[in-house]
Short mmCIF file of C-alpha atoms in Angstrom, two decimals:
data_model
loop_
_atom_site.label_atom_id
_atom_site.label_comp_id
_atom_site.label_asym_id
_atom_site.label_seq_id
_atom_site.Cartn_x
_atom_site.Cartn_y
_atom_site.Cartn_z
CA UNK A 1 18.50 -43.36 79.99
CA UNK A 2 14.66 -43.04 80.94
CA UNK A 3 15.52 -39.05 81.96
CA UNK A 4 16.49 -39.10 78.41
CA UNK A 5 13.90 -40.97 76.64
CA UNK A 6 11.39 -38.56 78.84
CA UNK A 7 12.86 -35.02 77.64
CA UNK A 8 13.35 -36.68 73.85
CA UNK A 9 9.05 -36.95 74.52
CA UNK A 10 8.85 -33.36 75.06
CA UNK A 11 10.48 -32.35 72.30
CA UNK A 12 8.34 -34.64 70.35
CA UNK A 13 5.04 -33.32 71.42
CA UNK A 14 6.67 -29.76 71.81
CA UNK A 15 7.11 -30.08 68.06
CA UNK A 16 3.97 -30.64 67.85
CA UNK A 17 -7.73 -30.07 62.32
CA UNK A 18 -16.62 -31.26 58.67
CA UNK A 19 -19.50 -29.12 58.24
CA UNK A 20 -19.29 -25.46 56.34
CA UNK A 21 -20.96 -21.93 56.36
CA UNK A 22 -20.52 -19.22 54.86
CA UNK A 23 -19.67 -17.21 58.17
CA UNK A 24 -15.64 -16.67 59.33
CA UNK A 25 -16.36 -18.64 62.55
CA UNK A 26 -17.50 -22.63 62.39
CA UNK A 27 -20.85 -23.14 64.74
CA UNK A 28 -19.83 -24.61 68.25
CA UNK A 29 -19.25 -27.87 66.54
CA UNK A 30 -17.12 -30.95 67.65
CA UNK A 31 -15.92 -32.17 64.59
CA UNK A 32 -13.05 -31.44 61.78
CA UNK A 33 -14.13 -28.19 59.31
CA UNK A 34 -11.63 -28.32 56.53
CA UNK A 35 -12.31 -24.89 55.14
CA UNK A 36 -12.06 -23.07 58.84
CA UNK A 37 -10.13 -25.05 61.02
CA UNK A 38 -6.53 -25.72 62.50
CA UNK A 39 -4.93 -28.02 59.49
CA UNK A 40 -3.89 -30.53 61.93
CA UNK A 41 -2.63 -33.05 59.06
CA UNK A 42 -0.44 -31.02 57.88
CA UNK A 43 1.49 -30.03 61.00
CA UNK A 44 4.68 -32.01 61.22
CA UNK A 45 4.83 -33.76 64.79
CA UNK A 46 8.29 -33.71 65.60
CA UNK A 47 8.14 -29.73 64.82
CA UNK A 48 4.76 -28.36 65.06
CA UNK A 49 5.98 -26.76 61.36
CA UNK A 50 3.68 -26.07 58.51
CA UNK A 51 5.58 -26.69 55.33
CA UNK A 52 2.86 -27.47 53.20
CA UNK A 53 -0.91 -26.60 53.50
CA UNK A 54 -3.70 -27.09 51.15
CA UNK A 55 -5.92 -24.62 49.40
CA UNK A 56 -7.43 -23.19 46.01
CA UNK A 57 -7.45 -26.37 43.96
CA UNK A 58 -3.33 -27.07 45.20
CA UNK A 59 -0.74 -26.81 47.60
CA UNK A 60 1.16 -23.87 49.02
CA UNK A 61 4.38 -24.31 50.41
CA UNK A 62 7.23 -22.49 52.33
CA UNK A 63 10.72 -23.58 51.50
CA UNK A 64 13.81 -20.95 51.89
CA UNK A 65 11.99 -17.57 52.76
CA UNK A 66 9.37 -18.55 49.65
CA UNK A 67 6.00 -19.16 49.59
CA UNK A 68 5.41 -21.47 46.45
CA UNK A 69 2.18 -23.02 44.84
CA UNK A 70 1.32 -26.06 43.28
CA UNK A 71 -1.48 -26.63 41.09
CA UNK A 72 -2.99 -30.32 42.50
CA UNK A 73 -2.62 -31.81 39.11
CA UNK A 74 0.66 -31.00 37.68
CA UNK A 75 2.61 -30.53 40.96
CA UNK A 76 4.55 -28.00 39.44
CA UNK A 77 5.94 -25.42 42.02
CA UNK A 78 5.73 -21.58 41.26
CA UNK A 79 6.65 -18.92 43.30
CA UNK A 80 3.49 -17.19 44.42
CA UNK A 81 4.41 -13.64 43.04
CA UNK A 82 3.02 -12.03 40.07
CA UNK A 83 4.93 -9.11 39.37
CA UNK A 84 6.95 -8.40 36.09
CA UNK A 85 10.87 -8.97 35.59
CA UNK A 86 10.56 -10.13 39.14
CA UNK A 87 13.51 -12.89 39.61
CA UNK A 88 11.85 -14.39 43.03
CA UNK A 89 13.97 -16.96 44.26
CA UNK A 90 16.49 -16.49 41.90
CA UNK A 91 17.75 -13.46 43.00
CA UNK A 92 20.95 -12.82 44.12
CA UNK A 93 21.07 -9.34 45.16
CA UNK A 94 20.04 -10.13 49.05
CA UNK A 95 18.86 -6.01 49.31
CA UNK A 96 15.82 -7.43 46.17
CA UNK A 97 14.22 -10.25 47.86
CA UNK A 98 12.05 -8.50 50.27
CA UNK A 99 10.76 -6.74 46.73
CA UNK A 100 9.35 -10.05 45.42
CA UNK A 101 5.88 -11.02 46.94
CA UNK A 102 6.65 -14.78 47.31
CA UNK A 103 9.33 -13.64 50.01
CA UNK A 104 9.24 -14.86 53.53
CA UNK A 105 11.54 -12.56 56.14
CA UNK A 106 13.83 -15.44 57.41
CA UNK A 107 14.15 -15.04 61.12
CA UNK A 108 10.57 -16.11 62.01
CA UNK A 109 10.00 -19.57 64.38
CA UNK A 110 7.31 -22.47 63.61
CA UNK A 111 5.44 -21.16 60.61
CA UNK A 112 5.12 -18.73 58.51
CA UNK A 113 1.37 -18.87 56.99
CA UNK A 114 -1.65 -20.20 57.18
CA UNK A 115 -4.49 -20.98 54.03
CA UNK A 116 -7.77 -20.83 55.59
CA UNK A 117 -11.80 -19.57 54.90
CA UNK A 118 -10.23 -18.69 51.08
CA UNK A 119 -7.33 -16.55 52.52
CA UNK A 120 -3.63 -16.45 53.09
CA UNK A 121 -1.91 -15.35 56.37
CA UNK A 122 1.30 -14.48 56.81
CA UNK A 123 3.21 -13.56 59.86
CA UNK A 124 6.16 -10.82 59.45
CA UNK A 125 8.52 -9.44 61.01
CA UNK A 126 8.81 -6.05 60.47
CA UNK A 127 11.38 -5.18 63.99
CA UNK A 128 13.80 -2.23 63.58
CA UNK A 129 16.64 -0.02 65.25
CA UNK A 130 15.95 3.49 66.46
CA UNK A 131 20.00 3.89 67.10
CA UNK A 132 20.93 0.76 69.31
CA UNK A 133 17.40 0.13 70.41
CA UNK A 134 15.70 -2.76 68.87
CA UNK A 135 12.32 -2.04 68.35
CA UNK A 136 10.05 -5.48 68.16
CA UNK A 137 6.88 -5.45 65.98
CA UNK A 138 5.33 -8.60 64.39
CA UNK A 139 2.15 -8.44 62.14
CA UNK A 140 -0.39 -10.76 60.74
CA UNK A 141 -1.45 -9.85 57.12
CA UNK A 142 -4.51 -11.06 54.85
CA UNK A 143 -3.65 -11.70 51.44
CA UNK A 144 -6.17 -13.05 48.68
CA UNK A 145 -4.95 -16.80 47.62
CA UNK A 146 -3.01 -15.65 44.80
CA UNK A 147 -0.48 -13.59 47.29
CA UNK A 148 -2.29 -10.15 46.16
CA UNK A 149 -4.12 -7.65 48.12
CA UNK A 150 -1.75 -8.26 50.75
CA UNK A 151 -3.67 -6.29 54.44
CA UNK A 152 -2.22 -6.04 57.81
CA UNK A 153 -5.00 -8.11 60.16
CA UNK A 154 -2.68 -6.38 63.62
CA UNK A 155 0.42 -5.68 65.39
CA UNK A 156 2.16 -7.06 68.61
CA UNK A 157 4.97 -5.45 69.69
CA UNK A 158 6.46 -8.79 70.63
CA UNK A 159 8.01 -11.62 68.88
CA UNK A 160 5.46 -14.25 68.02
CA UNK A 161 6.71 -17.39 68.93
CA UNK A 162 3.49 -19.81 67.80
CA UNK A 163 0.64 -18.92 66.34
CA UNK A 164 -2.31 -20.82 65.38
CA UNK A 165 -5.89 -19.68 63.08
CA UNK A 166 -9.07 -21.96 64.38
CA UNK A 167 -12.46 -20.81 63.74
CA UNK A 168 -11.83 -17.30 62.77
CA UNK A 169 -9.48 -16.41 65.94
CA UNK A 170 -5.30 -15.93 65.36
CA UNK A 171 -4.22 -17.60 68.82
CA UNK A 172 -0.59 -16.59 69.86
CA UNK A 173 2.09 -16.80 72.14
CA UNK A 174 4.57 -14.55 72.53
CA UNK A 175 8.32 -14.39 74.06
CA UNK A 176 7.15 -11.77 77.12
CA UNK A 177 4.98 -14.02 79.02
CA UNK A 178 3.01 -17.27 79.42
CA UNK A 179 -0.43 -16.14 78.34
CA UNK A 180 -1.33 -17.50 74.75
CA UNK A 181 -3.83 -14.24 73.31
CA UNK A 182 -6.59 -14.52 70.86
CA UNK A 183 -7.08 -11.87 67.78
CA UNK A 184 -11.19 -12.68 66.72
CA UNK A 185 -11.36 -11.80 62.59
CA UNK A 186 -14.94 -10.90 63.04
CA UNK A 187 -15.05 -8.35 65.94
CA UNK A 188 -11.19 -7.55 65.55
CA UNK A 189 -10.70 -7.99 69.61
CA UNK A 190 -7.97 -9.19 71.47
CA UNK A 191 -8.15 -11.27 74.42
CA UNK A 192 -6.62 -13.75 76.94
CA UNK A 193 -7.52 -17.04 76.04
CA UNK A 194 -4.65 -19.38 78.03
CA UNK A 195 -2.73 -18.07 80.97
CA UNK A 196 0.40 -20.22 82.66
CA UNK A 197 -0.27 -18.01 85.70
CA UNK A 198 -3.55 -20.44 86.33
CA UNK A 199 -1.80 -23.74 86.21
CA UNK A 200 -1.25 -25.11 89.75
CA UNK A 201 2.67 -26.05 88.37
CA UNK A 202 5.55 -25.14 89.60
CA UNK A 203 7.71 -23.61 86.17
CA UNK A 204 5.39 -23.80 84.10
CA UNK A 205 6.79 -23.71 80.37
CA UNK A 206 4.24 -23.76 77.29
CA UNK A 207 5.63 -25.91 74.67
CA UNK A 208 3.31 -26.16 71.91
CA UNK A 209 -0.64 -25.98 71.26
CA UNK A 210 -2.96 -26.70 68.86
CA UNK A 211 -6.55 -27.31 67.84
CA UNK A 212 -9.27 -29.36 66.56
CA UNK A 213 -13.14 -28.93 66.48
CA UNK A 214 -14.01 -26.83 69.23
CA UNK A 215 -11.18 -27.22 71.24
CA UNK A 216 -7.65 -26.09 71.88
CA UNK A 217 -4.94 -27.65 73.48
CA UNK A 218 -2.02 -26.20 75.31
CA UNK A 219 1.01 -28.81 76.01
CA UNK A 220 2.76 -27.80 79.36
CA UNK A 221 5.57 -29.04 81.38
CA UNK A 222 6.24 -28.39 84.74
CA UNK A 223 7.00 -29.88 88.47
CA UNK A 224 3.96 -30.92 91.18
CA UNK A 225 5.86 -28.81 93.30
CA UNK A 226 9.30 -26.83 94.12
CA UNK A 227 10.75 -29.84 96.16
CA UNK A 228 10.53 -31.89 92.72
CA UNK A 229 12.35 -29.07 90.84
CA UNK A 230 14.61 -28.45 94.12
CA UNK A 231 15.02 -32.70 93.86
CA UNK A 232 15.80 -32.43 90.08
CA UNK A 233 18.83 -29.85 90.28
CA UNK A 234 20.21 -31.89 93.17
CA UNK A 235 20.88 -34.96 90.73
CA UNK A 236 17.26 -36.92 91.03
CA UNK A 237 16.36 -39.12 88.06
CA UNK A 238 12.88 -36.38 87.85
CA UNK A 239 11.99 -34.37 84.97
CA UNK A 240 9.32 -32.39 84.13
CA UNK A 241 6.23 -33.73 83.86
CA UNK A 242 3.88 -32.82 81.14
CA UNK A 243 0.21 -31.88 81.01
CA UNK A 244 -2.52 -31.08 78.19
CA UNK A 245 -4.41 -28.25 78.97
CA UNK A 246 -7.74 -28.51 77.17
CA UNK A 247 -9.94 -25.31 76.63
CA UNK A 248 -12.57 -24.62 74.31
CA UNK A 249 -12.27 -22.39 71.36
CA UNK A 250 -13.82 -19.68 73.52
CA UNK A 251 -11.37 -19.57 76.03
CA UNK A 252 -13.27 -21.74 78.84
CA UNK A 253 -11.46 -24.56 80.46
CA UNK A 254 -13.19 -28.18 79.83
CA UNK A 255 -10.38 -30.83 81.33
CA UNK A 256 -7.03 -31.67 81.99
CA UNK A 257 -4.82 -35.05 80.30
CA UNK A 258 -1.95 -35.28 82.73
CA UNK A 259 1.21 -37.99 82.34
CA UNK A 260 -0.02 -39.20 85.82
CA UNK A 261 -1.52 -41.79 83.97
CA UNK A 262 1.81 -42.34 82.27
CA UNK A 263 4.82 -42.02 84.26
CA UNK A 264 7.24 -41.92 80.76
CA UNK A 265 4.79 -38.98 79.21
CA UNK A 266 2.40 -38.26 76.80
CA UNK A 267 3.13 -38.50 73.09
CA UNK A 268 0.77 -36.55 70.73
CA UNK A 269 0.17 -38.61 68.19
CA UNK A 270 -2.47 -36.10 65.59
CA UNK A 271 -6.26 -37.12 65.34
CA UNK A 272 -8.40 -39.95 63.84
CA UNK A 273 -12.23 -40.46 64.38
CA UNK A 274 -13.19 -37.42 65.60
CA UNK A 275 -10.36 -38.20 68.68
CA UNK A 276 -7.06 -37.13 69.94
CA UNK A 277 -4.64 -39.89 69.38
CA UNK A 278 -2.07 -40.54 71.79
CA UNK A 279 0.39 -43.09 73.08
CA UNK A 280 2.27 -43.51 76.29
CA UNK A 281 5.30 -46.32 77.07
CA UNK A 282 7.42 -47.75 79.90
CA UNK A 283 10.86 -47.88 78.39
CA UNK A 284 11.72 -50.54 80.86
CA UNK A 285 9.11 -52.79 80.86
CA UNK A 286 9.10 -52.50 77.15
CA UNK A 287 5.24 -51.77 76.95
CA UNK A 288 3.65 -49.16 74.88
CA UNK A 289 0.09 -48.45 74.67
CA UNK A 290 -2.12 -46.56 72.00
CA UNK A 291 -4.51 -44.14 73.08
CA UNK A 292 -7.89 -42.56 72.00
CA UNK A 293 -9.03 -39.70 73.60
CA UNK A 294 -12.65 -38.35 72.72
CA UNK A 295 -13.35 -34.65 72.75
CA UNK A 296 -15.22 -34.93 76.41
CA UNK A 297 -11.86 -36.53 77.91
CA UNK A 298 -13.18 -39.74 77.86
CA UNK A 299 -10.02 -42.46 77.13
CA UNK A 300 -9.93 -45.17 74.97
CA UNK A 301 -7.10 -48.03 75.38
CA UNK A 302 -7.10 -49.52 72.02
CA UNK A 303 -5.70 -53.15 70.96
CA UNK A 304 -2.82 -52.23 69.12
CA UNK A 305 0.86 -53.85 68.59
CA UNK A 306 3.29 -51.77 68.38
CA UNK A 307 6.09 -53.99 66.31
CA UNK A 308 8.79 -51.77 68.65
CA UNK A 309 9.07 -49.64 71.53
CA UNK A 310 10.01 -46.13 69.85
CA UNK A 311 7.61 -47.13 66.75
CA UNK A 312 5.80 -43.62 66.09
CA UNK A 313 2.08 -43.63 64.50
CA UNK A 314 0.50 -41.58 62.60
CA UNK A 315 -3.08 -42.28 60.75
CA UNK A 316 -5.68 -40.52 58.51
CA UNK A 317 -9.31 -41.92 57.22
CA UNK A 318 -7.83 -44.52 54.91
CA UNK A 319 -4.45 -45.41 56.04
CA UNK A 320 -1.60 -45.94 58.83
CA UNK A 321 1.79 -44.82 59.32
CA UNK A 322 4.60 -46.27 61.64
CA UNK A 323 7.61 -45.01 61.15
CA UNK A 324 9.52 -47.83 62.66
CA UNK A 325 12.36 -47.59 65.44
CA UNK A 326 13.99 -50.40 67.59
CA UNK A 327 16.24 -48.06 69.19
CA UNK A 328 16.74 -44.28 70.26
CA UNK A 329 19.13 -43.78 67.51
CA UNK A 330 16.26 -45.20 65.01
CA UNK A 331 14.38 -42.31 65.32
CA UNK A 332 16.90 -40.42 62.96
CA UNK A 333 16.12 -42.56 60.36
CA UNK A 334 12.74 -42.70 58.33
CA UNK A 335 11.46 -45.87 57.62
CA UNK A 336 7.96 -46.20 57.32
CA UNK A 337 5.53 -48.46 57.27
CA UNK A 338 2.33 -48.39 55.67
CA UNK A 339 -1.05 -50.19 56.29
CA UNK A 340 -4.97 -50.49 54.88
CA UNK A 341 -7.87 -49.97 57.58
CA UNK A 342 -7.63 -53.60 57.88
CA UNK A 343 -4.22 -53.32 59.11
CA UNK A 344 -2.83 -55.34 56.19
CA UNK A 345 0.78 -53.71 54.98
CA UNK A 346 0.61 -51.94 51.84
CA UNK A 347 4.07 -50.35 51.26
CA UNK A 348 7.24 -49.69 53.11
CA UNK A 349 9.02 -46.62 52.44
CA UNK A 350 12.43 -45.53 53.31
CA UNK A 351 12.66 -41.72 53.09
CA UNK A 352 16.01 -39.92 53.36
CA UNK A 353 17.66 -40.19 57.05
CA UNK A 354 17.59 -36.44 59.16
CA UNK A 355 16.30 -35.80 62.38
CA UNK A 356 15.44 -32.30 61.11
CA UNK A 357 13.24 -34.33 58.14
CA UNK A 358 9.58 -33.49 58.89
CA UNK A 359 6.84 -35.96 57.61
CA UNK A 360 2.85 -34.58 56.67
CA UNK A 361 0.15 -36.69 56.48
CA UNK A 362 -1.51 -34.56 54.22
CA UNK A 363 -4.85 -35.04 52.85
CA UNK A 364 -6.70 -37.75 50.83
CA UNK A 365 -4.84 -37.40 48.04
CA UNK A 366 -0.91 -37.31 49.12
CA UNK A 367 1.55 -37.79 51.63
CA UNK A 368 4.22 -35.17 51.93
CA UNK A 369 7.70 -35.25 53.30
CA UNK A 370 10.68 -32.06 53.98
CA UNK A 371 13.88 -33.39 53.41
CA UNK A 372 16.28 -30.84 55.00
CA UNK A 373 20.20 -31.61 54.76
CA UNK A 374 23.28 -29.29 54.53
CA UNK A 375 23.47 -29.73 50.84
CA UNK A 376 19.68 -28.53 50.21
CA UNK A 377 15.93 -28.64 50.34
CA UNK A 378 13.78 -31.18 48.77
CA UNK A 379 10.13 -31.39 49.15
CA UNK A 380 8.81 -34.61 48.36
CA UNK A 381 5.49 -36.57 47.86
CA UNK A 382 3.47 -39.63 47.19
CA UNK A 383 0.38 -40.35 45.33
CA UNK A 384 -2.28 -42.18 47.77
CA UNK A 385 -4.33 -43.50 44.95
CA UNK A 386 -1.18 -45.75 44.34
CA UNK A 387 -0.80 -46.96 48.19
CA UNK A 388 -3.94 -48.95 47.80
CA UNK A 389 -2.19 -50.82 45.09
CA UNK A 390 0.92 -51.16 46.67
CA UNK A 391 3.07 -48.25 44.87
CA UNK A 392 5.04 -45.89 46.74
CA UNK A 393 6.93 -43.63 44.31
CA UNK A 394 8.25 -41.14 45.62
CA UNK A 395 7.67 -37.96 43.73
CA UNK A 396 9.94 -34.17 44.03
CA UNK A 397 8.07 -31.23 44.00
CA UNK A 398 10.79 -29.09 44.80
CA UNK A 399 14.81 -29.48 45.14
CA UNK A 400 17.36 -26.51 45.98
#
């Protein structure tokens, strides 16, 4: 049970950001810049997907190959495609879609744009044959916010497994190797800026990073040595353990969170005060602690009750959000609960049960949720004017 409990921990954190100026990059700052930086509250934590970002007085969305906006007032979806007689996602001639400029190509992994410094960009596939020979090229293009003017930023010929924009750099990774590479917008160069071949681990695997002020984070498992791993495939109760590489923005390394400090692993929990927010547990002792973790690597234990072991926080500037589980299987459902500063309970809400449901915190004015089920896709929100008084309607942006 606790090898299982450990991996379900990687998967969660594998799933899984001010001041302005008018130049591409942010200064070297340490706090949040809305307008340039990694939109941490909008990455889902279970998935490290970006349904729904903000930008240009709305919401832009990716549901079922389409990129959609949504004025902030009305909430009224539109696919983000201007041309004439153009059906969008109405089409039913499979050979039209890619015509429509809303259209997403559908075999891409983690997410598909980014809305940042005033721009769109969108990741594409655009791999062919040359007889049997597949021939892999992914590219990054620049589109104005309204979809049009659509550029190509570069090329890999790779598949891009995760990518990332912080502070006018595209970070990558890529399925040929460990090294997570950096495009810069301003000077157009490409460089190394994480490489698995400098971890002392032994099998090393990159699951997931992401950013925040002026640092980046790469989430890595591996084994202390190859007697652990050797120990592991013999039957051992080991698995991997996990690790948060921390490097500046620039590529430098600054320090190292390790699950030494908590033998049942490291659970990314998003960011809150300027700090990482984390929380570790002993499944046996039935103990779970919430963590804050400045951006010099200084740790913070905080006072907080978790109501039950696999509870699962989440928190922005006004409010809190536990999505509540007394048991493993709990964590398919989504129940959560919702509480004030004070940590006085506003609402409870009981979204639609899916492990594949992704939850966004969003931004100060509403929460959204992905409900994703066999029978189709509903996008869903609520008003966080109304939490304060106790509401929690849940509104539907968007139902297939």
């Amino acid at each position: 049970m606790k090898k299982t409990v450990i991996i379900l921990l990687l998967v969660i954190m594998a799933s899984s950001i001010g001041c302005t100026n008018n130049s591409i990059k942010s200064k070297n700052i340490n706090t949040y810049d809305e307008i340039r930086d990694y939109p941490y509250s909008f990455c889902d934590l279970s998935t490290g997907n970006f349904t729904v970002q903000k930008g240009n007085n709305g919401y832009y969305f990716s549901i079922n190959n389409f990129l959609y906006f949504a004025d902030e007032d009305n909430m009224i979806a539109i696919p983000l495609c201007n041309k004439n007689n153009c059906l969008h996602d109405k089409e039913t001639d499979y050979s039209k879609l890619s015509q429509c400029n809303a259209y997403l190509l559908d075999n891409l992994i983690n997410t598909d744009f980014y809305f940042l410094n005033n721009k769109l960009y969108i990741l594409k596939d655009e791999s062919y044959y040359e007889g049997n020979k597949l021939v892999v090229i992914n590219s990054i293009y620049e589109a104005q916010s309204n979809g049009t003017e659509l550029k190509k930023i570069f090329s890999v010929n790779k598949q891009i497994l995760r990518w990332i924009i912080h502070r006018g750099i595209i970070y990558y990774a890529t399925d040929s190797d460990g090294k997570v590479e950096g495009f810069d917008l301003s000077d157009k160069n490409t460089k190394v800026y994480f490489d698995l071949d400098a971890v002392e681990l032994y099998m090393p695997q990159l699951s997931n990073f992401f950013a925040y002020a002026n640092n980046i984070y790469y989430c890595v498992s591996g084994f202390k040595n190859e007697k652990q791993f050797n120990d592991m495939l013999n039957g051992e109760n080991i698995s991997p353990f996990e690790y948060i590489y921390v490097y500046t923005a620039s590529g430098e390394s600054n320090y190292i969170l390790n699950s030494d400090i908590s033998e049942d692993g490291i659970v990314y929990q998003g960011f809150k005060d300027n700090c990482m927010v984390y929380t570790d547990a002993d499944y046996d002792k039935k103990i779970k602690y919430l963590y804050f973790l400045d951006q010099n690597g200084k740790r913070t234990k905080l006072d907080f009750k978790f109501e039950n072991i696999y509870d699962l926080y989440y928190s922005d500037d006004v409010f809190t959000y536990i999505k509540t589980g007394k048991t493993i299987d709990d964590l398919e459902k989504n129940i959560f609960k919702i509480y004030d500063k004070n940590e006085k309970l506003l609402a409870a809400v009981d979204f639609p049960d899916g492990f594949a449901n992704e939850f966004f915190i969003g931004d100060d004015r509403y929460i959204f949720y992905l409900e994703d089920k066999e029978t189709g896709v509903k996008l869903h929100y609520i008003d966080k004017d109304n939490l304060l008084k106790g509401k929690a309607e849940i509104n539907t942006i968007y139902s297939s």
